[in-house]
Tab-separated table of C-alpha atoms in Angstrom:
chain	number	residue	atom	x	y	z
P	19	UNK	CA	0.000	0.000	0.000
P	20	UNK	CA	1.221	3.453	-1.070
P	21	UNK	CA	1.595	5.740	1.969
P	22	UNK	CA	-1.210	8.166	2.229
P	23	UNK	CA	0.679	11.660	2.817
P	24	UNK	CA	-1.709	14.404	4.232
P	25	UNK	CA	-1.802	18.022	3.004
P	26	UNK	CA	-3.615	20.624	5.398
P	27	UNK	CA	-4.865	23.799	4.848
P	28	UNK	CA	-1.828	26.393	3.549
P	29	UNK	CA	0.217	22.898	3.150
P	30	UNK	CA	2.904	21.835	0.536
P	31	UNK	CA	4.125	17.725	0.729
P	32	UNK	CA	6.366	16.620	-2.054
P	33	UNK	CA	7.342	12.614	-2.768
P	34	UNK	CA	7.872	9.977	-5.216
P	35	UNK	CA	5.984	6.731	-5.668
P	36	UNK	CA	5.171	4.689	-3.904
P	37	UNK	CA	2.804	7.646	-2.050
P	38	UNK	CA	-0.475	9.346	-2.201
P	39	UNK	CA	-1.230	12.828	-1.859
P	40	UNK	CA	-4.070	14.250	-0.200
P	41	UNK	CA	-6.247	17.146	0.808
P	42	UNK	CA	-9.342	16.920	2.457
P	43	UNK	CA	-12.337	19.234	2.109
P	44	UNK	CA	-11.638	22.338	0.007
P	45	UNK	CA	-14.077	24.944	-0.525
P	46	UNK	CA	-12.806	28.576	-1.895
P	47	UNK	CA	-9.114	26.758	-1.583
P	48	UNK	CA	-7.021	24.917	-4.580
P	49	UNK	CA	-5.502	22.128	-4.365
P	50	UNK	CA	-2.477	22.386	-7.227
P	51	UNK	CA	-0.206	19.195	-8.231
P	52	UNK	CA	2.676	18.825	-9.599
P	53	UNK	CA	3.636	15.974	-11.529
P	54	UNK	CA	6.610	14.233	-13.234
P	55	UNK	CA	5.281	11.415	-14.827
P	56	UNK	CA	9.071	9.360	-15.325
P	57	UNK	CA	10.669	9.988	-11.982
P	58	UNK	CA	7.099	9.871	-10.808
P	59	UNK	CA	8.178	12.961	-8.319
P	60	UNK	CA	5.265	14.919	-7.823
P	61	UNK	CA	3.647	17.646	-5.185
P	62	UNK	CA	0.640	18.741	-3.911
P	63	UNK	CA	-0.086	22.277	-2.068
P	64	UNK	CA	-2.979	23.689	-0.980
P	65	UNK	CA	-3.331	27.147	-1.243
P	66	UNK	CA	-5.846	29.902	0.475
P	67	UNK	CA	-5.423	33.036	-1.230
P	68	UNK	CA	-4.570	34.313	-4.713
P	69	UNK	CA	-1.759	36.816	-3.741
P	70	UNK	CA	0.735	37.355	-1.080
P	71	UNK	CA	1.432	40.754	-1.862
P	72	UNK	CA	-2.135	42.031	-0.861
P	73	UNK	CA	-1.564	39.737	2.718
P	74	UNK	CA	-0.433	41.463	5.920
P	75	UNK	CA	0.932	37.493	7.264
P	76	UNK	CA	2.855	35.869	4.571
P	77	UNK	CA	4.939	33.909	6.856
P	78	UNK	CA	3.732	30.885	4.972
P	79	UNK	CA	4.509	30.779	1.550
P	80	UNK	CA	2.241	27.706	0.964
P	81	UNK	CA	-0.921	29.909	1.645
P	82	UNK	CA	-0.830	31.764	-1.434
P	83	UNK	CA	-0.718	30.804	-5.293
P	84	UNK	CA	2.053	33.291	-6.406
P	85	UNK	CA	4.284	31.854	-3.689
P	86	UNK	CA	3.258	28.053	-2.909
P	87	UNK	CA	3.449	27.265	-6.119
P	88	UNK	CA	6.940	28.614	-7.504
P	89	UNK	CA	8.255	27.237	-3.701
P	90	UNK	CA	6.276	23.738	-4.788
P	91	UNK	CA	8.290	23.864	-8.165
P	92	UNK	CA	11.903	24.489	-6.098
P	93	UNK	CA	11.076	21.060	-3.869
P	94	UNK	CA	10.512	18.927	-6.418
P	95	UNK	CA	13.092	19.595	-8.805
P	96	UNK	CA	15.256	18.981	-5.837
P	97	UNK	CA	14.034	15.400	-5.657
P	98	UNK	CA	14.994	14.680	-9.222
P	99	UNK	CA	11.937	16.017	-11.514
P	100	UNK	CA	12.895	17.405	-14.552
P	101	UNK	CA	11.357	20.771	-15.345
P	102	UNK	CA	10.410	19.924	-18.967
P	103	UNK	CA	8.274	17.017	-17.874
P	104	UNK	CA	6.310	18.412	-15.088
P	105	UNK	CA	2.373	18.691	-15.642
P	106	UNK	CA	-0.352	20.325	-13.327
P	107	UNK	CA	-3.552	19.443	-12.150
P	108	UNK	CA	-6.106	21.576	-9.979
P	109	UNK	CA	-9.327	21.428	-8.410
P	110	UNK	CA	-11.056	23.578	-5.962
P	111	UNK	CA	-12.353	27.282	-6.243
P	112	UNK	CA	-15.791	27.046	-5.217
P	113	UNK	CA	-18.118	29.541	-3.991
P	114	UNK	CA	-19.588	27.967	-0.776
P	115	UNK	CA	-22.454	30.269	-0.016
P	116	UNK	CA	-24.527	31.948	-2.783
P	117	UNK	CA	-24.753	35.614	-1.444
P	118	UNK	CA	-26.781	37.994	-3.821
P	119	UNK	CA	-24.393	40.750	-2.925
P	120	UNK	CA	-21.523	38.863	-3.980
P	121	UNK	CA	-18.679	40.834	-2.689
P	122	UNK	CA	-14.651	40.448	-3.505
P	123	UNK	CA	-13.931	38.310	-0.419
P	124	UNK	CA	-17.482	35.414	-1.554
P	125	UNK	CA	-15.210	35.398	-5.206
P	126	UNK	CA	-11.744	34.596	-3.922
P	127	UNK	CA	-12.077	30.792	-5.359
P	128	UNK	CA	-12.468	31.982	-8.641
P	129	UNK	CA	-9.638	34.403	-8.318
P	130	UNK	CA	-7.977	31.579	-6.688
P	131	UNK	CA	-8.061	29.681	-9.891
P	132	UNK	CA	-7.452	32.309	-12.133
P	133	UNK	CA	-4.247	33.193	-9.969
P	134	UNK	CA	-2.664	29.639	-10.319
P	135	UNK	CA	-3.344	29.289	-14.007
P	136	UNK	CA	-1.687	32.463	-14.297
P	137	UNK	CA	1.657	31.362	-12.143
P	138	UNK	CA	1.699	27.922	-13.754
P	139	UNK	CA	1.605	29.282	-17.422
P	140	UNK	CA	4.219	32.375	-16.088
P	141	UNK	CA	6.304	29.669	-15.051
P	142	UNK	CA	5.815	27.413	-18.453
P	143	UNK	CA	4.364	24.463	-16.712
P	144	UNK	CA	1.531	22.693	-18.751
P	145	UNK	CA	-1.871	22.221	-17.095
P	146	UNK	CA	-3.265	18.954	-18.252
P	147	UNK	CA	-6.876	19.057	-16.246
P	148	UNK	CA	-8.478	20.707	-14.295
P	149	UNK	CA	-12.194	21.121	-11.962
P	150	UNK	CA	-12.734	24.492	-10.716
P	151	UNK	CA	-15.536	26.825	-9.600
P	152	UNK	CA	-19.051	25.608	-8.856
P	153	UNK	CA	-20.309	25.242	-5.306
P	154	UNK	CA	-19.065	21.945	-3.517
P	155	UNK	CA	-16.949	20.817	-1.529
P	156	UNK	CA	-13.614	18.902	-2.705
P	157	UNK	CA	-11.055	16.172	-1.410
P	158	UNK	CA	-8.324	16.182	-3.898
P	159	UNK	CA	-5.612	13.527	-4.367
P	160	UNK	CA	-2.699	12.730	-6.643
P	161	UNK	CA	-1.381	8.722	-6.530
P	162	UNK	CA	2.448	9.272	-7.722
P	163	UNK	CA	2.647	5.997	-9.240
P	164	UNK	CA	0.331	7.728	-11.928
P	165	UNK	CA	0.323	10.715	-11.812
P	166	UNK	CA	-4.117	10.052	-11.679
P	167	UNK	CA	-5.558	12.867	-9.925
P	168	UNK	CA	-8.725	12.087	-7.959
P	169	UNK	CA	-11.584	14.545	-6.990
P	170	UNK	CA	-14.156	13.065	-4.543
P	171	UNK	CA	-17.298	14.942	-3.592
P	172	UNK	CA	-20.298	14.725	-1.289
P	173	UNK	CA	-22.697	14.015	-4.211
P	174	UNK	CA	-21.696	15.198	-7.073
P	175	UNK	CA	-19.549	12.055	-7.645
P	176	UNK	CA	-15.771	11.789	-8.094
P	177	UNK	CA	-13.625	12.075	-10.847
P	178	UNK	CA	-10.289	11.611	-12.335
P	179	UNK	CA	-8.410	14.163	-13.841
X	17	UNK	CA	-2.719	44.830	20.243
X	18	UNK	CA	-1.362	43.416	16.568
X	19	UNK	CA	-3.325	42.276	13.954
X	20	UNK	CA	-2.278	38.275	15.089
X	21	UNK	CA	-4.628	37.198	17.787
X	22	UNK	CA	-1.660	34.863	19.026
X	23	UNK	CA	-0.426	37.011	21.467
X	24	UNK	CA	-3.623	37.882	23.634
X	25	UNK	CA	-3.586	37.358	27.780
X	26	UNK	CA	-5.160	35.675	30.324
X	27	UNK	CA	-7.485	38.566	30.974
X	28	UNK	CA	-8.641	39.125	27.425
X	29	UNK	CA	-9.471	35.811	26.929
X	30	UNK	CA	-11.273	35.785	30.047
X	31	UNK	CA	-13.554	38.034	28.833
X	32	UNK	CA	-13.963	36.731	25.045
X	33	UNK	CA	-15.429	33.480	26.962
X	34	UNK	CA	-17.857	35.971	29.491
X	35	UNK	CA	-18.837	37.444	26.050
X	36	UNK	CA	-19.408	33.918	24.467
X	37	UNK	CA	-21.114	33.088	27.470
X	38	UNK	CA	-24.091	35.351	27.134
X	39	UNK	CA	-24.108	34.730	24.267
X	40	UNK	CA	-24.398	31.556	23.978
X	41	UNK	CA	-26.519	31.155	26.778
X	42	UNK	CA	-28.883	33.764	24.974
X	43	UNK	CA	-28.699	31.574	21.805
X	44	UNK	CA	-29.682	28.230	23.785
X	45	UNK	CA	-32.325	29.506	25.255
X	46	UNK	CA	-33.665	31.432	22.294
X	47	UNK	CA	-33.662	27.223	20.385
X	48	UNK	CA	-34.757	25.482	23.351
X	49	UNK	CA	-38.288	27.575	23.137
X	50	UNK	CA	-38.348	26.742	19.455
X	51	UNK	CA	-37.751	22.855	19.702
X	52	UNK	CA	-39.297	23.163	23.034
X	53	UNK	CA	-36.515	20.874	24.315
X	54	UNK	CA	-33.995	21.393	27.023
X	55	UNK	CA	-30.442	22.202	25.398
X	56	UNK	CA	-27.521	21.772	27.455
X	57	UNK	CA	-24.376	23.982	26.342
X	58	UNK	CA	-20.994	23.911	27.316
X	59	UNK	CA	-18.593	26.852	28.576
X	60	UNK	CA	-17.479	28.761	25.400
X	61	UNK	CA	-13.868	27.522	24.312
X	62	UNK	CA	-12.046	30.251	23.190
X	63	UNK	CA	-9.260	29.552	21.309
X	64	UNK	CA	-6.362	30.270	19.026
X	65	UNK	CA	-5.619	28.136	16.397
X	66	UNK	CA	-3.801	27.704	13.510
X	67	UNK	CA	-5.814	27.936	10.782
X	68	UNK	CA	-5.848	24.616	9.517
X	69	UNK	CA	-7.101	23.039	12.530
X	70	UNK	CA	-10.145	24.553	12.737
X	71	UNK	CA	-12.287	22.230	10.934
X	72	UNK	CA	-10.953	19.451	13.289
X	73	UNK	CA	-13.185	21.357	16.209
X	74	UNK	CA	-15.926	20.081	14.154
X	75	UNK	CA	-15.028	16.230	13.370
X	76	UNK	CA	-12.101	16.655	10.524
X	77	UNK	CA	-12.064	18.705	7.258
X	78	UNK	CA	-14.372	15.808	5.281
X	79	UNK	CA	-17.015	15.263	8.269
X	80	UNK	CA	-20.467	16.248	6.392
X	81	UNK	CA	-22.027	19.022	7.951
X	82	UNK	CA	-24.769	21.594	8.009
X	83	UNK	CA	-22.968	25.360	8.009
X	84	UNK	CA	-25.530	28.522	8.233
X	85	UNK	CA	-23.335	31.450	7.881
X	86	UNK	CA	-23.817	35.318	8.405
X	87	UNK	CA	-21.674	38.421	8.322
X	88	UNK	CA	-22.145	40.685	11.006
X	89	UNK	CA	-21.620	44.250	10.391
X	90	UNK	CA	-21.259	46.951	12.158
X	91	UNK	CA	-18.751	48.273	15.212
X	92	UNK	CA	-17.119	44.751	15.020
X	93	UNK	CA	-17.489	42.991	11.603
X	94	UNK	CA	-17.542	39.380	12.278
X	95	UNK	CA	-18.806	35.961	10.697
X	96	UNK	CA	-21.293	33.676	12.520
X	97	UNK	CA	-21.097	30.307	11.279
X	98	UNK	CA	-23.948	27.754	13.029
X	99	UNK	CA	-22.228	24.504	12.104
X	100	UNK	CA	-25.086	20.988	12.530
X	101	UNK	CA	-23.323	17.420	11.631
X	102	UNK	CA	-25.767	16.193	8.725
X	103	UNK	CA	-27.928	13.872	11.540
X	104	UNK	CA	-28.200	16.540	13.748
X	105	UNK	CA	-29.230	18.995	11.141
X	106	UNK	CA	-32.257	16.270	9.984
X	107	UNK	CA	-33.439	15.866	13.173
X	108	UNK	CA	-33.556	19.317	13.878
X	109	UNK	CA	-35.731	19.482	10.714
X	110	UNK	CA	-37.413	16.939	11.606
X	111	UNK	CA	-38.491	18.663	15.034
X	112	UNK	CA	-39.245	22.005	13.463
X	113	UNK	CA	-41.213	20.695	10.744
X	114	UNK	CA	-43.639	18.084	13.190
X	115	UNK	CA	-41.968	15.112	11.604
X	116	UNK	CA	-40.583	11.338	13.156
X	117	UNK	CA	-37.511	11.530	14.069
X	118	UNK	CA	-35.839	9.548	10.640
X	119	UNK	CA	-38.352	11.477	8.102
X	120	UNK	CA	-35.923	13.562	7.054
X	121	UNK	CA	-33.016	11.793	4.160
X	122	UNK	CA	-32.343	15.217	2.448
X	123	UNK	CA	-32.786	18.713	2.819
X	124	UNK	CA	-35.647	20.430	0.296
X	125	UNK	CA	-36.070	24.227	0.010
X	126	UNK	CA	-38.358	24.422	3.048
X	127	UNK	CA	-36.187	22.494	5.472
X	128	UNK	CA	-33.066	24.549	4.438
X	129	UNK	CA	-35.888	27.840	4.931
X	130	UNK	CA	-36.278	26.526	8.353
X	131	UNK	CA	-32.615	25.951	9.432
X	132	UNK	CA	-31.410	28.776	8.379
X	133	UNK	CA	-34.249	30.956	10.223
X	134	UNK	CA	-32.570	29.119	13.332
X	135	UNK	CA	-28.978	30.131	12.124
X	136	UNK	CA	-31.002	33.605	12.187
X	137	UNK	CA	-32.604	33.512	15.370
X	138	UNK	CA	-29.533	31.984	17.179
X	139	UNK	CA	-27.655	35.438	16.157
X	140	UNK	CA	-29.740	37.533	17.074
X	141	UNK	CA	-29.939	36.448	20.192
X	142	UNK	CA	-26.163	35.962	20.509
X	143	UNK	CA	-25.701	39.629	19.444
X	144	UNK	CA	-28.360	41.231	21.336
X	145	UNK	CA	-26.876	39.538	24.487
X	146	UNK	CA	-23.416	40.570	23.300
X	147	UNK	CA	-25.025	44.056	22.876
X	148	UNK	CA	-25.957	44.461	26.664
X	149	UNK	CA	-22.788	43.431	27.587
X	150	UNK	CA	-20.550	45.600	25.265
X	151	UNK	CA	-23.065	48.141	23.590
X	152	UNK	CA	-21.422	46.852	20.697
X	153	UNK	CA	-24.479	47.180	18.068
X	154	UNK	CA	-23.714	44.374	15.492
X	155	UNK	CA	-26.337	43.778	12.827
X	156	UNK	CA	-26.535	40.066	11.076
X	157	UNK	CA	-26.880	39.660	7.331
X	158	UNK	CA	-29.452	37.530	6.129
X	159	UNK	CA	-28.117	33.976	6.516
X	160	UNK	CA	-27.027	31.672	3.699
X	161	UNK	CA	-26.934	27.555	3.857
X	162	UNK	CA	-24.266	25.113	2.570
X	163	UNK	CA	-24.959	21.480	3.358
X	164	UNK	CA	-20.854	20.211	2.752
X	165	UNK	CA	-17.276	18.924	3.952
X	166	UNK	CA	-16.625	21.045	6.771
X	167	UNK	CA	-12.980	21.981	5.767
X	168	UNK	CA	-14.586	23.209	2.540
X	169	UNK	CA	-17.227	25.519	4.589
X	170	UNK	CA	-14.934	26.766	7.169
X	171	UNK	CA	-12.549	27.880	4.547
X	172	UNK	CA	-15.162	30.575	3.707
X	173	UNK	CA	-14.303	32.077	6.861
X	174	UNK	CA	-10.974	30.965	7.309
X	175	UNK	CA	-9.585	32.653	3.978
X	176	UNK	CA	-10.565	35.924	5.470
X	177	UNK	CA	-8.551	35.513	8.527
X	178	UNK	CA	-5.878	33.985	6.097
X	179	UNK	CA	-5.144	37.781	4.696
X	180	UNK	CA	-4.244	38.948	8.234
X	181	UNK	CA	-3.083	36.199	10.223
X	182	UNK	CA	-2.064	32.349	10.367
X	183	UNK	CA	-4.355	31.977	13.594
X	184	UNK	CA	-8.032	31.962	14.059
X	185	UNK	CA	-9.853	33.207	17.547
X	186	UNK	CA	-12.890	31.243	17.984
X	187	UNK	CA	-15.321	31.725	20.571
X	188	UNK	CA	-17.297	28.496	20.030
X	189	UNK	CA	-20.324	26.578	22.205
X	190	UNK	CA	-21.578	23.524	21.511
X	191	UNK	CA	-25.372	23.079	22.143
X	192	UNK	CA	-26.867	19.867	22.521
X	193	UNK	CA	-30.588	18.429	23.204
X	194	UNK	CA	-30.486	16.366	26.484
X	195	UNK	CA	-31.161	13.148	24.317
X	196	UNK	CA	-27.824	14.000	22.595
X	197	UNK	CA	-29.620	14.007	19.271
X	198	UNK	CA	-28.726	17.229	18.420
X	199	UNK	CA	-25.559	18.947	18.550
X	200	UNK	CA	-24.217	22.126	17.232
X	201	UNK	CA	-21.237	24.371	17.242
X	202	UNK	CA	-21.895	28.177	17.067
X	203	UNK	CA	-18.705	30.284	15.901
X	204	UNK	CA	-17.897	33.840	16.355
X	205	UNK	CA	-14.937	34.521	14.846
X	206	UNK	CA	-14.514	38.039	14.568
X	207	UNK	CA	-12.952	40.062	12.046
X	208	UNK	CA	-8.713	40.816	13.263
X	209	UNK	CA	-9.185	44.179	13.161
X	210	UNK	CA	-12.559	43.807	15.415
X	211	UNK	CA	-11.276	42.257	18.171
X	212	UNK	CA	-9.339	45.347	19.421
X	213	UNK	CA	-13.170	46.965	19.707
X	214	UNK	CA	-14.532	44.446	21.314
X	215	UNK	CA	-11.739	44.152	24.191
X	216	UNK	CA	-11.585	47.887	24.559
X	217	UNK	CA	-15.586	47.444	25.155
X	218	UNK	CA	-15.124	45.116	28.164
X	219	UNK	CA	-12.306	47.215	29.624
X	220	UNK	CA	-9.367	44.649	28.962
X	221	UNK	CA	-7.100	46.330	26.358
């Protein structure tokens, strides 16, 4: 059995097979992997917010997109995954409660989205799939012997990017 | 006081837990006419945790739960979230709505009407008891209902706190129904910059 590898909330893991990365329960929040699929070295982090720079704590770099995931690339090319190979895979983004009035802070999953998809292209990493947006609930996993990333919801089914 | 609530004393937690204490107690009394059951509560935790271990107060970031959420304006901008595990939120319904206890497999628009008037009525009596106590005047939103993981409900309120902070203050009470049927966790979790008003309120700067 592959180890099962946790990620929490503002959380980066890196490994190689045999292991399985997951996150449990994101709402607004993205869960971004990174993937090698020859030295099957991949990462998961799970960021918060879209933008450090617009933060008063950015102690953690794993909370936000434009520093989790550049800090995400760093650890796993120091395991042995070669840049050129490396594919993403995301899921998350939801809007949890349907206000009316929908203000900046009931949108940050969508500009959580849009914030990755703009680091990973800056940074010339190919996104391969993805399941953003709507208004559920997400546990996210990557199995590195794969590179399969799994999406599990409360009923609106699971899939596999 | 900074902007991170880690570095709060003795005395000003003291009084967040006299504050969620009213409250609270305000709250339970307010559902116990509704249901017209006794509800025990407990005494408020108040607590400072990293962010990512909030949804464990509630069972783990995949437990399925019932979240009715408000923002509070006014003095002190806060969030209110009312969080039900899924059988405690159906029997609940099943109480306000004169059904068996069982009746209720999934929530239609009138049962998620119903719970979220309770989210409603729970907060209003919270704040007005918080109210007398501070003369803080807070004013509720109108509530909104996810039925979810609670990791991926909590992070509604958690990302705000994110922006400011890697800690969350909670001042949470769990309510139950002597039969243990129901149980619920009520969170204040006030806005960082908020807190400083509400200390300065009770006298403990």
């Amino acid at each position: 059995m592959a180890e099962l590898i946790k990620v929490g909330m503002a959380d980066l893991k890196v490994g190689k097979d045999p292991a399985i990365l997951i996150s449990y329960g994101l709402g607004s929040c993205i869960g971004i992997s990174l993937y090698d699929p020859q030295t099957k070295i991949g990462g998961l982090l799970h960021i918060m917010l879209p933008d450090s720079s617009q933060s008063r704590a950015t102690d953690n770099p794993a909370k936000f997109a434009d520093t989790g995931i550049p800090l995400m690339l760093e650890e796993v090319l120091k395991l042995g995954a070669s840049r050129s190979r490396l594919v993403a895979k995301m899921a998350g983004g939801a809007q949890m409660f349907a206000f009316s009035n929908g203000t900046d802070v009931m949108r940050v999953g969508q500009r959580n989205a849009a914030a990755s998809k703009e680091i990973l292209q800056k940074l010339g990493i190919r996104i391969l799939a993805e399941d953003t947006g709507a208004n559920y609930g997400r546990t996210v996993q990557i199995d590195l012997a794969t590179g399969i990333y799994t999406v599990k919801t409360i009923d609106k089914g699971n899939k596999e990017l | 006081m900074s902007d991170d609530v880690s570095s709060l004393s003795a005395a000003q937690m003291d009084a967040l837990r006299e504050i969620g204490n009213v409250g609270a107690g305000n709250s339970a009394t307010a559902l116990s006419q509704i249901i017209n059951r006794r509800i025990d509560m407990n005494v408020p935790r108040v607590s400072i945790v990293p962010l990512g271990d909030v949804p464990d107060m509630v069972g783990g970031p995949d437990a399925m739960v019932v979240g009715v959420f408000l923002r509070v304006y006014g003095q002190a901008p806060s969030n209110i979230l009312f969080l039900l595990p899924k059988d405690s939120a159906f029997y609940l319904v099943d109480m306000l709505m004169g059904k068996n206890h069982g009746d209720t497999q999934k929530l239609d628009f009138m049962d998620e009407s119903a719970l979220m008037e309770i989210g409603n009525i729970l907060s209003g009596a919270y704040l007005n008891a918080l109210f007398n106590f501070t003369r803080i005047s807070l004013l509720p939103s109108i509530p909104a209902l996810a039925m979810d993981m609670a990791g991926a409900i909590l992070s509604v309120v958690l990302i705000q706190l994110g922006q400011m902070g890697d800690h969350a203050l909670v001042i949470e009470t769990e309510f139950k129904t002597e039969d243990n049927g129901i149980k619920g966790h009520f969170f204040l979790v006030p806005d960082p910059g908020s807190l400083d008003t509400i200390l300065a309120a009770v006298g403990v700067e």
